[in-house]
Every structure is written in C-alpha cells, then in structure tokens.
C-alpha cells in the first residue's frame, strides 16, 4: 500500500512541480543501478538505491552517507551520524544523553532493540527535587548538575558498532572529531536558537565560552563554531573506546565538575553503566508488522495499543483529518495516555504489563468505550486496572544500506541543549533526564505528563521515555523506518506517520508534511497544527472537544522502501534537516 499515489501535500504545488515529481519518479524507476538520485524532500521523497540517511542535520546526514559509500553498513553509518550530530546539532545530538536504537539485520531477519537510556546516579533518591515544603523544584530538576542522569550514548553507539557494525570506532568517529576541531559554519537556525536560549546557555561559564563569542556577543549565521574541548573528548573515545567515558579521563572530569557544582555523580556511576538489549514490542496492523521500542520507552507499547484500537475503524472512509477521524484519534490517544500515567516505567524495577496493554481483546474494550459522536471528558477516563517528557528537541534519524539493514534511532538530552551545562573541560552538554522521572507522583512534568510510583526516582533506574523509533515490516521485509522528537507528542506523531502510509496510502513526503494533532489525557485539550480547517475544528468543538491550534509538532526523519528503491523524507518543520542518498 505504500507510495501508491503521489498527491499534493500540505504545500500547494504548481502544475510544473507536479509534472517534475512524476518525471522524477519515472526516471527513478528506470534508473540504472549506479545512478545517484537525490531531490528536495520538501516536495517529494529523496530516492536512492544503495544507501540513505535521513536526519535533522545536513552535515551529519552527509557523514553517515559517506560511511555507506565507503562500504559501511547501516549500523556503521548510524553510529557515525550519531557522533557527528553531537557536534553539529548541539541542542539534541549528543554524547551527554541517551536513547534507543532499533536495528533490523537483513541477513539474520532479526530486530534488535537497544536501550542506552540514561541511568539515575547511585546517590539519587525519590524526593531529591522537592523543596522543604514538599513542592517540586523545577529549576533544580532542569538546570543543575543534579538534573543529569549517567549518559548512555557513548556506550550505546559503541555497543551497536562492536556487535553489529563492520568498521572500527576510529573510522566512524573521525568525521565528528574533524567537525569539532576545524568547526562548521553556523546556520541561521542554530544562530537564532542560541539567541532564544541565551539566558540558559550563559548560566555556566563553560557553556558560554563555547556557544558565544569571546566578548559575550552572539554567534551569527556564517560564523564558524569550533569546539576544541569536544574534539578532545571525541579523540579520547576514539583512542580508548568506552573506557574513556566510563572510568577514564572524561568520567573523571564529569565527577570533578559535579562535585564543584553540588551534583551527585561518582566514578562508580560511570563504571556501572550498562547498555541493555531488550525484546522489541510487536503488533500487527492491517497485515503489517509494527516493531517498536519496549519499556523504558512508553512509545512502542502505546503505539501498538492505539493501532489495535484504530484497526476496528475504517479510517480511510472517514477521510484524512476529517472531524470524525480526529475525534476517533483523540479518544484513542486519551485512553492510551491514561494507561501510560499508571503502568509504564523501567522494566528492571517495575513489572510493566506489556502483554495486557498490547492485547487486541483489551483494545476492543477501549474501543467499546468510545462514543462516535461525543467527546469523553478526561476526568472520566482512568488508567485501567490491569493487575490484581523528552523535550521537543530530542532528535531522530533513520539509516538504510544496500544490504537491506535499517536503523531507526532516537536520542536526546531532554530539553533543548539539555540542562544548558557544558561539563568543564569536555565540551559535552549534560542531559537533564532526571526530570523525566516522576519527582512527585501525580505532579505533571515539564511537558504536562503525569506519572506514578512506577516511574519514581531510584538509584540506577532509567526514566520513562516517549521516544518511539519504529520499523514497519511487510512479508518479512522492512518497508518503513521512522521516529521523531517532540516530547509527549512523539508517540502520536509516529502513530500518524504509520496511519498516513498504511491507511491513506500516502508517499513518505506527503505522510510527513500533512498537519498533525495530539491529545495526551491531561491537559484535556486537542492540539492541532495550522492546516486543519476551521470547519473541522468547529465540528470537533460541537462534539465536546477543547481544540487549540498549536505550533508545529515534531520532526520526523523517515525512510521507506519499495521494489529495491529507498524513499526518504526529512521533515521541514525544523530547519537544517536533510535526507541524502546514492
């Protein structure tokens, strides 16, 4: 069903543009194997046959593609892209955070779910972010050394490379070292971002020294950003591998800076960090196998849960983004996010009812609760009794190689630029993932998400996440790799990409570009992007929904495959993204 039509997306096409798309696709289908085919994904998919990288930052995408051209596989390219984005996309790319990687290995017909989420320090305790009156201290949880979990990105990347890659670490990390040492040209998007985030980013001297000029003024588009300390850290990792970060020179600098600023890190925290390979969450939707990340991600579980509910409706008949369609999505999302608040956490500490939440019989009970003509108040929807927050600047990228291997990776430092803290002497921005725990059960986090004891702070526990790197498989072959940043909206964004491609038969560019919506139980509001018509909004309001137009949601980086060709699209909701192929 994928790519069966190439109709206009949210942007208006001129007739000549439509003809260009058709001619491009025709030439692509008939292209010789050696042809290089790459076009602007704002209007139609980038097309390739040998390899493809879709990421939120163009330089990093090119780094990954160069690795593929050198004979590396999708994992080699994904690791190279991940390290490069730590340099070129400082607000989200990272080696000071963590994430999840889904890997499809074609030769083994195997899916690997790699968990390199951050872990709470050994000295962490349940009420560490509550003040003397028992109130949640947002500043402490967001902008101090105590906000940081033990980073997992370096361990995760090296684990993936050692076990599933083909190249050596020094090969794939070399481009990132060069970008940090020699610098890169500041884009208008990065320059503007640093102006907007100036207050946070000038709070600590090490951060200010890197991201602002020596006289304290702002970097301008066209300036060169050089990060010598980060180049040193990357070089240490290149020379000494994982041990540099988890017990050697870098870990020592983390602990020293943490002690200086009243943090909790110890060398034991770093030496004890572990990457986990987990069993992927799988579901079947209209004949497609959907494979996604299990806990401590909530994304995979609730993606499958919502697809199970929606499978009982003829969504195509309703019409894309019609009032009836958006009502059905809202009611489905409402119930999934209610369950998220109660039942999801780190599976190493809490028994997460994955089987029950993803059971099709349970989905029917939720579907039976939905009134097709009227909204349900969220206060009337409680988490099911099954037993007796990433920020908007998380980032995702997808990689595919000529051998059929595909990687879908989402990683984060939580808020944009994480805590805003560059760890002294390392050039590394520290995450503030401790805010993703339920610091006070029942109290919403920075993104309005409620949590329970299942996600309470405990030493060496991993905070709950919404990151949802996802693969869709048909007849034993992956046809889609996708994911997105977006905090609490990540799960619903990925859901809509899957629905757009399967139910509405959109090509990947159209599936990426059309307006999105979101509901998360509380606050009881339906958020829609500009582009959803006023008439539709008015009908939803008459049905009892509180509808609000929002800013754009997410930044999907997707690759889909069809008959030996790769089709990719980078979301234009964020600047500087690029899909590249050959």
XYZ file of C-alpha atoms in Angstrom:
582
model
C 0.000 0.000 0.000
C 2.981 2.338 0.489
C 3.520 5.046 -2.132
C 0.585 4.024 -4.322
C -0.134 7.673 -5.083
C 1.770 10.949 -5.175
C -0.816 13.606 -4.469
C -0.084 17.159 -3.261
C 0.816 17.574 0.387
C 0.097 20.416 2.789
C 2.000 22.759 0.497
C 0.423 23.906 -2.766
C 2.071 22.509 -5.864
C 2.192 24.308 -9.172
C 1.383 22.192 -12.209
C 5.039 22.258 -13.232
C 6.068 20.990 -9.790
C 3.631 18.075 -10.050
C 4.977 17.214 -13.501
C 8.502 17.384 -12.123
C 7.574 14.885 -9.411
C 6.043 12.478 -11.929
C 9.006 12.729 -14.285
C 11.416 12.285 -11.406
C 9.691 9.130 -10.229
C 9.503 7.740 -13.715
C 13.222 8.282 -14.238
C 13.974 6.799 -10.816
C 12.141 3.571 -11.539
C 14.055 3.184 -14.805
C 17.409 4.345 -13.436
C 20.487 2.186 -13.747
C 21.893 0.727 -10.526
C 24.792 3.171 -10.463
C 22.612 6.260 -10.725
C 22.593 8.837 -7.942
C 19.101 10.191 -7.385
C 18.513 12.843 -4.720
C 15.884 15.585 -4.635
C 14.450 18.176 -2.286
C 12.204 16.317 0.178
C 10.045 19.384 0.798
C 8.139 18.427 -2.348
C 8.742 14.727 -2.894
C 10.838 11.909 -1.486
C 14.575 11.659 -1.862
C 15.203 8.471 -3.840
C 18.183 6.134 -3.649
C 19.144 2.538 -4.247
C 22.423 1.878 -2.426
C 22.081 3.757 0.858
C 20.220 6.561 2.592
C 20.432 8.721 5.719
C 17.607 10.950 6.965
C 18.492 13.190 9.893
C 17.689 16.556 11.385
C 21.110 17.992 10.488
C 22.509 18.075 6.952
C 26.221 17.756 7.776
C 25.580 14.721 9.952
C 23.452 13.131 7.228
C 26.356 13.533 4.803
C 28.762 11.981 7.322
C 26.545 8.921 7.507
C 26.209 8.706 3.739
C 29.997 8.918 3.295
C 30.374 5.917 5.609
C 27.862 3.980 3.495
C 29.805 4.902 0.340
C 32.985 3.600 1.979
C 31.346 0.198 2.352
C 29.986 0.548 5.866
C 26.631 -0.910 6.802
C 23.615 0.884 8.281
C 24.915 0.490 11.847
C 28.334 1.942 10.956
C 26.596 4.915 9.330
C 24.159 5.339 12.217
C 26.998 5.489 14.754
C 28.934 7.980 12.610
C 25.800 10.114 12.242
C 25.149 9.981 15.983
C 28.642 11.174 16.889
C 28.543 13.888 14.196
C 25.227 15.251 15.470
C 26.823 15.674 18.912
C 28.913 18.356 17.187
C 26.555 19.868 14.619
C 23.173 19.680 16.406
C 24.108 20.621 19.977
C 20.527 21.162 21.101
C 19.685 17.464 20.655
C 22.503 15.434 19.123
C 24.664 14.251 21.953
C 27.190 12.145 23.775
C 25.928 13.552 27.056
C 22.479 11.936 26.891
C 20.959 8.654 25.842
C 18.378 6.980 23.674
C 17.017 3.948 21.871
C 18.107 2.241 18.661
C 16.059 -0.203 16.602
C 18.194 -2.301 14.241
C 16.911 -4.616 11.515
C 19.542 -7.123 10.371
C 18.508 -8.428 6.966
C 20.755 -11.498 6.786
C 19.515 -12.775 10.150
C 15.963 -11.430 9.722
C 16.391 -10.103 13.245
C 15.300 -6.957 15.075
C 17.461 -5.603 17.905
C 16.027 -3.123 20.425
C 18.964 -1.326 22.010
C 18.348 0.597 25.241
C 21.066 3.126 26.052
C 18.817 5.370 28.141
C 20.438 7.364 30.958
C 20.529 5.921 34.488
C 19.964 7.701 37.796
C 23.124 8.163 39.910
C 23.641 5.861 42.881
C 23.087 8.790 45.264
C 19.722 9.690 43.682
C 16.661 9.497 45.928
C 12.909 9.734 45.480
C 12.242 13.279 46.731
C 15.508 14.867 45.595
C 13.711 17.593 43.632
C 11.248 18.598 46.357
C 11.824 21.739 48.427
C 11.396 21.998 52.190
C 7.636 22.434 51.721
C 7.347 19.326 49.559
C 6.898 21.258 46.321
C 8.594 20.297 43.071
C 11.663 22.483 42.347
C 11.582 22.891 38.559
C 14.901 24.750 38.392
C 16.814 22.061 40.261
C 15.304 19.308 38.110
C 16.047 21.139 34.895
C 19.148 23.292 35.082
C 21.615 21.909 37.627
C 24.109 19.046 37.770
C 21.558 17.087 39.790
C 19.282 17.100 36.736
C 21.676 14.850 34.829
C 21.434 11.091 34.512
C 24.503 8.987 33.725
C 24.822 9.336 29.924
C 24.368 6.255 27.780
C 25.002 7.457 24.224
C 28.705 6.580 24.043
C 28.108 3.092 25.448
C 25.133 2.557 23.159
C 26.938 3.642 19.995
C 29.993 1.524 20.758
C 27.856 -1.487 21.677
C 25.973 -1.243 18.361
C 29.198 -0.800 16.383
C 31.101 -3.633 18.080
C 28.263 -6.125 17.808
C 26.501 -5.206 14.555
C 28.805 -2.889 12.622
C 31.705 -3.662 10.310
C 34.041 -0.698 10.820
C 36.386 0.353 13.602
C 35.465 3.063 16.078
C 38.242 5.400 14.943
C 36.871 5.263 11.378
C 33.311 6.227 12.197
C 34.177 8.854 14.808
C 36.848 10.612 12.719
C 34.391 12.894 10.850
C 32.922 14.120 14.154
C 36.396 14.879 15.518
C 37.200 16.868 12.389
C 33.944 18.844 12.603
C 34.614 19.688 16.253
C 38.295 20.562 15.747
C 38.008 22.527 12.497
C 34.499 23.812 13.103
C 31.490 24.216 10.852
C 29.514 27.160 9.546
C 26.733 28.315 11.869
C 23.356 28.106 10.149
C 20.613 30.718 10.603
C 18.648 28.131 12.596
C 21.465 27.496 15.069
C 22.258 31.210 15.394
C 18.635 32.040 16.166
C 18.382 29.148 18.609
C 21.345 30.387 20.633
C 19.761 33.844 20.849
C 16.494 32.381 22.127
C 18.288 30.129 24.656
C 20.879 32.746 25.697
C 19.747 33.061 29.330
C 20.082 29.325 29.949
C 23.241 28.912 27.882
C 25.180 31.680 29.619
C 24.438 30.457 33.130
C 27.587 28.289 33.286
C 30.997 29.637 32.128
C 31.983 26.525 30.144
C 28.794 26.720 28.075
C 29.082 30.446 27.427
C 32.711 30.111 26.334
C 31.796 27.689 23.545
C 28.494 28.943 22.180
C 29.082 32.714 22.347
C 31.904 34.968 21.188
C 34.794 35.944 23.482
C 33.253 39.388 24.005
C 29.936 37.772 25.026
C 28.048 38.640 21.850
C 26.003 36.142 19.887
C 27.311 33.939 17.102
C 25.990 34.986 13.715
C 24.959 32.869 10.747
C 28.102 32.340 8.701
C 30.440 32.291 11.709
C 32.485 29.153 12.352
C 31.758 27.193 15.534
C 34.874 25.398 16.807
C 34.578 23.057 19.811
C 38.107 22.114 20.903
C 37.113 20.508 24.203
C 34.536 18.335 22.447
C 37.192 17.374 19.876
C 39.387 16.268 22.796
C 36.573 14.153 24.284
C 35.809 12.522 20.946
C 39.528 11.853 20.423
C 39.763 10.200 23.839
C 36.836 7.954 22.912
C 38.472 7.170 19.568
C 41.733 6.160 21.277
C 40.429 4.388 24.367
C 36.900 3.364 23.468
C 34.164 3.054 26.066
C 36.629 3.152 28.969
C 37.492 6.808 28.273
C 33.928 7.827 29.045
C 33.030 5.287 31.717
C 36.052 5.280 34.003
C 38.820 7.234 32.322
C 39.654 10.861 31.638
C 36.153 12.000 30.619
C 34.405 10.343 33.558
C 36.889 11.984 35.929
C 36.046 15.424 34.528
C 32.314 14.719 34.915
C 32.772 13.772 38.566
C 35.048 16.735 39.316
C 32.579 19.213 37.783
C 29.658 17.510 39.531
C 31.407 17.852 42.902
C 32.166 21.505 42.151
C 28.504 22.294 41.438
C 26.816 20.137 44.112
C 25.922 17.258 41.815
C 25.663 13.540 42.579
C 27.924 11.810 40.035
C 30.576 9.343 41.193
C 33.057 7.233 39.219
C 31.064 4.200 40.322
C 28.041 5.603 38.418
C 30.000 5.637 35.178
C 31.726 2.304 35.690
C 28.351 0.700 36.438
C 26.520 1.926 33.344
C 25.058 -0.862 31.182
C 23.518 -0.994 27.713
C 20.518 -3.322 27.503
C 19.248 -5.345 24.567
C 15.512 -5.765 25.054
C 12.746 -7.653 23.327
C 11.046 -5.359 20.845
C 7.322 -4.643 21.142
C 5.487 -6.070 18.138
C 1.983 -5.742 16.776
C 0.081 -6.477 13.592
C -1.850 -3.708 11.861
C -3.807 -4.476 8.675
C -1.252 -7.094 7.623
C 1.823 -5.048 8.508
C 4.090 -5.951 11.413
C 4.873 -2.881 13.518
C 8.024 -3.210 15.627
C 8.942 -0.582 18.185
C 10.855 0.151 21.369
C 9.799 -1.538 24.614
C 9.997 -0.044 28.138
C 11.577 2.059 29.487
C 10.153 3.632 26.355
C 6.403 4.043 26.592
C 6.325 4.677 22.856
C 6.210 1.162 21.463
C 3.617 -0.133 23.908
C 1.180 2.704 23.332
C 1.798 2.846 19.580
C 0.714 -0.803 19.335
C -2.127 -0.224 21.799
C -3.524 2.648 19.738
C -3.140 0.814 16.442
C -5.061 -2.114 17.928
C -7.930 0.212 18.828
C -7.903 2.001 15.469
C -7.855 -1.234 13.471
C -11.548 -1.575 14.298
C -12.434 1.538 12.260
C -12.462 2.290 8.543
C -10.237 5.336 8.829
C -9.874 5.812 5.087
C -13.643 6.070 4.736
C -13.713 8.775 7.407
C -11.245 10.869 5.392
C -7.847 12.113 6.465
C -8.039 14.839 9.124
C -11.826 14.922 8.965
C -13.647 15.733 12.197
C -14.708 12.094 12.633
C -11.132 10.902 12.080
C -9.628 13.387 14.544
C -12.327 12.580 17.091
C -11.503 8.869 16.831
C -7.779 9.523 17.195
C -8.365 11.803 20.180
C -10.462 9.266 22.060
C -7.897 6.555 21.356
C -4.971 8.727 22.477
C -6.849 9.786 25.618
C -7.100 6.197 26.838
C -3.541 5.228 25.927
C -2.024 8.194 27.779
C -4.171 7.453 30.828
C -2.629 3.972 30.907
C 0.831 5.489 30.380
C 0.491 7.507 33.564
C -0.024 4.399 35.681
C 1.613 1.375 34.128
C 4.897 2.380 32.463
C 8.382 2.514 33.952
C 11.799 0.856 33.891
C 11.156 -2.901 33.475
C 14.245 -3.667 35.562
C 12.453 -2.097 38.542
C 8.745 -2.474 37.790
C 6.603 -5.139 36.180
C 5.226 -3.376 33.103
C 2.051 -5.106 31.758
C 3.187 -5.056 28.117
C 1.185 -8.127 27.069
C -2.061 -6.808 28.563
C -1.675 -3.292 27.139
C -0.938 -4.583 23.643
C -3.607 -7.279 23.608
C -6.256 -6.900 20.874
C -9.014 -8.018 23.237
C -8.081 -5.197 25.590
C -8.145 -2.821 22.608
C -11.731 -3.853 21.938
C -12.749 -2.924 25.481
C -11.258 0.534 24.924
C -12.935 0.854 21.534
C -16.289 -0.038 23.079
C -15.903 2.934 25.449
C -15.653 5.437 22.595
C -18.776 7.366 21.684
C -18.522 8.130 17.937
C -20.467 11.379 18.328
C -19.292 12.848 21.622
C -16.013 13.563 23.431
C -15.237 11.821 26.698
C -14.015 14.063 29.499
C -10.519 13.026 30.575
C -11.577 13.161 34.215
C -13.943 10.301 33.391
C -11.118 8.168 31.944
C -8.953 6.374 34.489
C -5.941 4.127 33.918
C -7.047 0.534 33.505
C -6.672 -1.845 36.445
C -4.568 -4.486 34.752
C -3.208 -6.154 37.879
C -4.978 -7.504 40.845
C 8.983 14.011 28.991
C 11.739 14.245 26.460
C 11.610 17.624 25.126
C 10.713 18.925 21.701
C 14.442 18.847 20.963
C 15.034 15.165 21.119
C 16.163 14.092 17.636
C 15.648 11.088 15.384
C 17.435 9.694 12.355
C 16.996 6.709 10.065
C 19.623 4.860 8.017
C 19.329 2.149 5.336
C 22.062 0.315 3.454
C 22.339 -1.635 0.200
C 22.083 -4.973 2.010
C 18.647 -4.337 3.483
C 19.751 -3.412 7.002
C 17.881 -0.500 8.579
C 18.460 1.561 11.728
C 15.860 3.747 13.440
C 17.470 5.774 16.232
C 16.084 8.372 18.631
C 18.322 10.001 21.235
C 18.083 13.033 23.483
C 19.435 15.274 26.217
C 15.823 16.139 27.151
C 15.259 19.913 26.963
C 16.772 21.867 24.090
C 20.507 21.847 24.958
C 19.669 19.634 27.943
C 20.494 21.298 31.238
C 22.431 24.021 29.414
C 25.546 22.811 31.231
C 28.747 22.022 29.356
C 30.805 19.796 31.651
C 34.067 21.611 32.372
C 36.898 20.591 30.066
C 34.845 18.160 27.960
C 32.739 20.261 25.595
C 29.865 17.876 26.361
C 26.370 19.190 27.070
C 24.819 17.392 30.044
C 21.321 15.969 29.828
C 18.566 16.816 32.322
C 16.787 13.478 32.035
C 16.134 13.203 35.772
C 13.120 15.435 35.061
C 11.598 12.507 33.167
C 11.120 10.633 36.414
C 8.005 11.269 38.487
C 9.677 13.516 41.034
C 6.334 13.776 42.797
C 3.823 11.126 41.624
C 0.665 12.794 40.333
C 2.547 16.022 39.564
C 2.972 16.769 35.808
C 6.493 17.069 34.434
C 7.716 19.853 32.125
C 5.528 18.505 29.295
C 2.343 18.001 31.242
C 2.740 14.222 31.552
C 1.556 12.594 34.737
C 3.416 9.709 36.363
C 3.123 7.204 39.176
C 5.278 5.177 41.538
C 6.286 3.023 38.559
C 8.446 5.929 37.375
C 9.628 7.229 40.755
C 13.319 8.107 41.190
C 15.538 5.234 42.307
C 19.314 4.703 42.071
C 20.445 3.240 38.716
C 16.895 3.322 37.369
C 16.138 4.560 33.850
C 13.495 7.295 33.462
C 10.399 6.635 31.387
C 10.605 7.946 27.832
C 8.269 8.735 24.944
C 10.928 8.094 22.283
C 9.475 5.779 19.643
C 11.949 4.601 16.998
C 9.831 2.299 14.860
C 10.071 -0.179 11.986
C 7.188 -1.426 9.835
C 7.677 -4.810 8.176
C 5.688 -6.421 5.360
C 6.209 -10.008 4.215
C 9.462 -10.256 6.143
C 10.998 -7.049 4.760
C 11.123 -3.609 6.427
C 9.146 -1.031 4.461
C 9.377 1.916 6.861
C 11.758 3.300 9.475
C 10.560 6.383 11.296
C 10.652 8.375 14.511
C 10.555 11.934 15.774
C 11.423 14.374 18.521
C 8.540 16.135 20.231
C 8.402 15.242 23.925
C 4.986 13.900 24.844
C 3.844 14.216 21.213
C 6.397 11.707 19.871
C 4.121 8.683 20.177
C 1.179 10.327 18.419
C 3.415 11.737 15.665
C 4.796 8.272 14.885
C 1.260 6.869 15.031
C 0.135 9.346 12.370
C 3.082 8.550 10.075
C 2.096 4.873 10.223
C -1.599 5.656 9.595
C -0.793 8.065 6.765
C 1.262 5.478 4.906
C -0.875 2.388 5.523
C -4.483 3.613 5.755
C -4.237 6.639 3.492
C -1.605 5.242 1.098
C 0.495 8.419 1.176
C 4.040 8.568 -0.102
C 6.573 9.323 2.609
C 6.869 13.044 1.767
C 3.107 13.563 1.919
C 2.825 11.452 5.070
C 5.458 13.716 6.613
C 4.023 17.055 5.525
C 0.303 16.861 6.324
C -0.989 18.560 9.513
C -0.797 16.643 12.796
C -2.808 16.505 16.014
C -2.184 15.403 19.596
C -4.013 14.536 22.794
C -2.430 13.150 25.974
C -5.269 12.674 28.503
C -4.233 15.698 30.600
C -4.405 18.543 29.878
C -7.771 17.686 28.294
C -7.114 19.575 25.065
C -6.849 18.558 21.418
C -3.870 20.252 19.804
C -3.915 20.619 16.002
C -1.365 22.123 13.661
C -2.224 25.011 11.345
C -3.683 23.455 8.226
C -6.547 21.653 9.952
C -9.567 23.571 8.696
C -11.667 25.872 10.880
C -14.803 23.957 9.835
C -13.263 20.740 11.172
C -12.278 22.448 14.415
C -15.794 23.848 14.825
C -17.306 20.360 14.417
C -14.884 18.949 16.998
C -15.859 21.682 19.436
C -19.539 20.850 18.965
C -18.655 17.244 19.834
C -17.276 18.484 23.162
C -13.555 18.783 22.400
C -11.427 21.696 23.611
C -9.393 22.316 20.452
C -6.313 24.534 20.279
C -4.114 25.393 17.325
C -0.511 24.668 18.256
C 2.950 25.242 16.918
C 4.261 22.557 14.604
C 4.835 19.120 16.109
C 7.972 17.043 15.787
C 10.487 16.488 13.026
C 10.171 13.023 11.515
C 13.127 11.540 9.631
C 11.822 8.577 7.664
C 12.990 6.005 5.143
C 10.651 3.677 3.276
C 11.469 1.013 0.720
C 9.701 -0.282 -2.370
C 10.925 -2.648 -5.096
C 14.603 -2.110 -4.407
C 14.406 1.658 -4.018
C 14.624 3.764 -0.873
C 12.350 6.755 -0.432
C 13.219 9.214 2.304
C 11.861 12.465 3.683
C 13.186 14.935 6.221
C 10.545 16.969 8.000
C 10.679 20.676 7.126
C 9.073 21.623 10.438
C 12.652 22.125 11.692
C 15.465 23.887 9.830
C 18.686 22.254 8.597
C 17.384 18.675 8.190
C 18.403 16.618 5.165
C 17.839 13.242 3.579
C 20.737 12.142 1.384
C 21.089 9.055 -0.787
C 23.055 7.410 -3.544
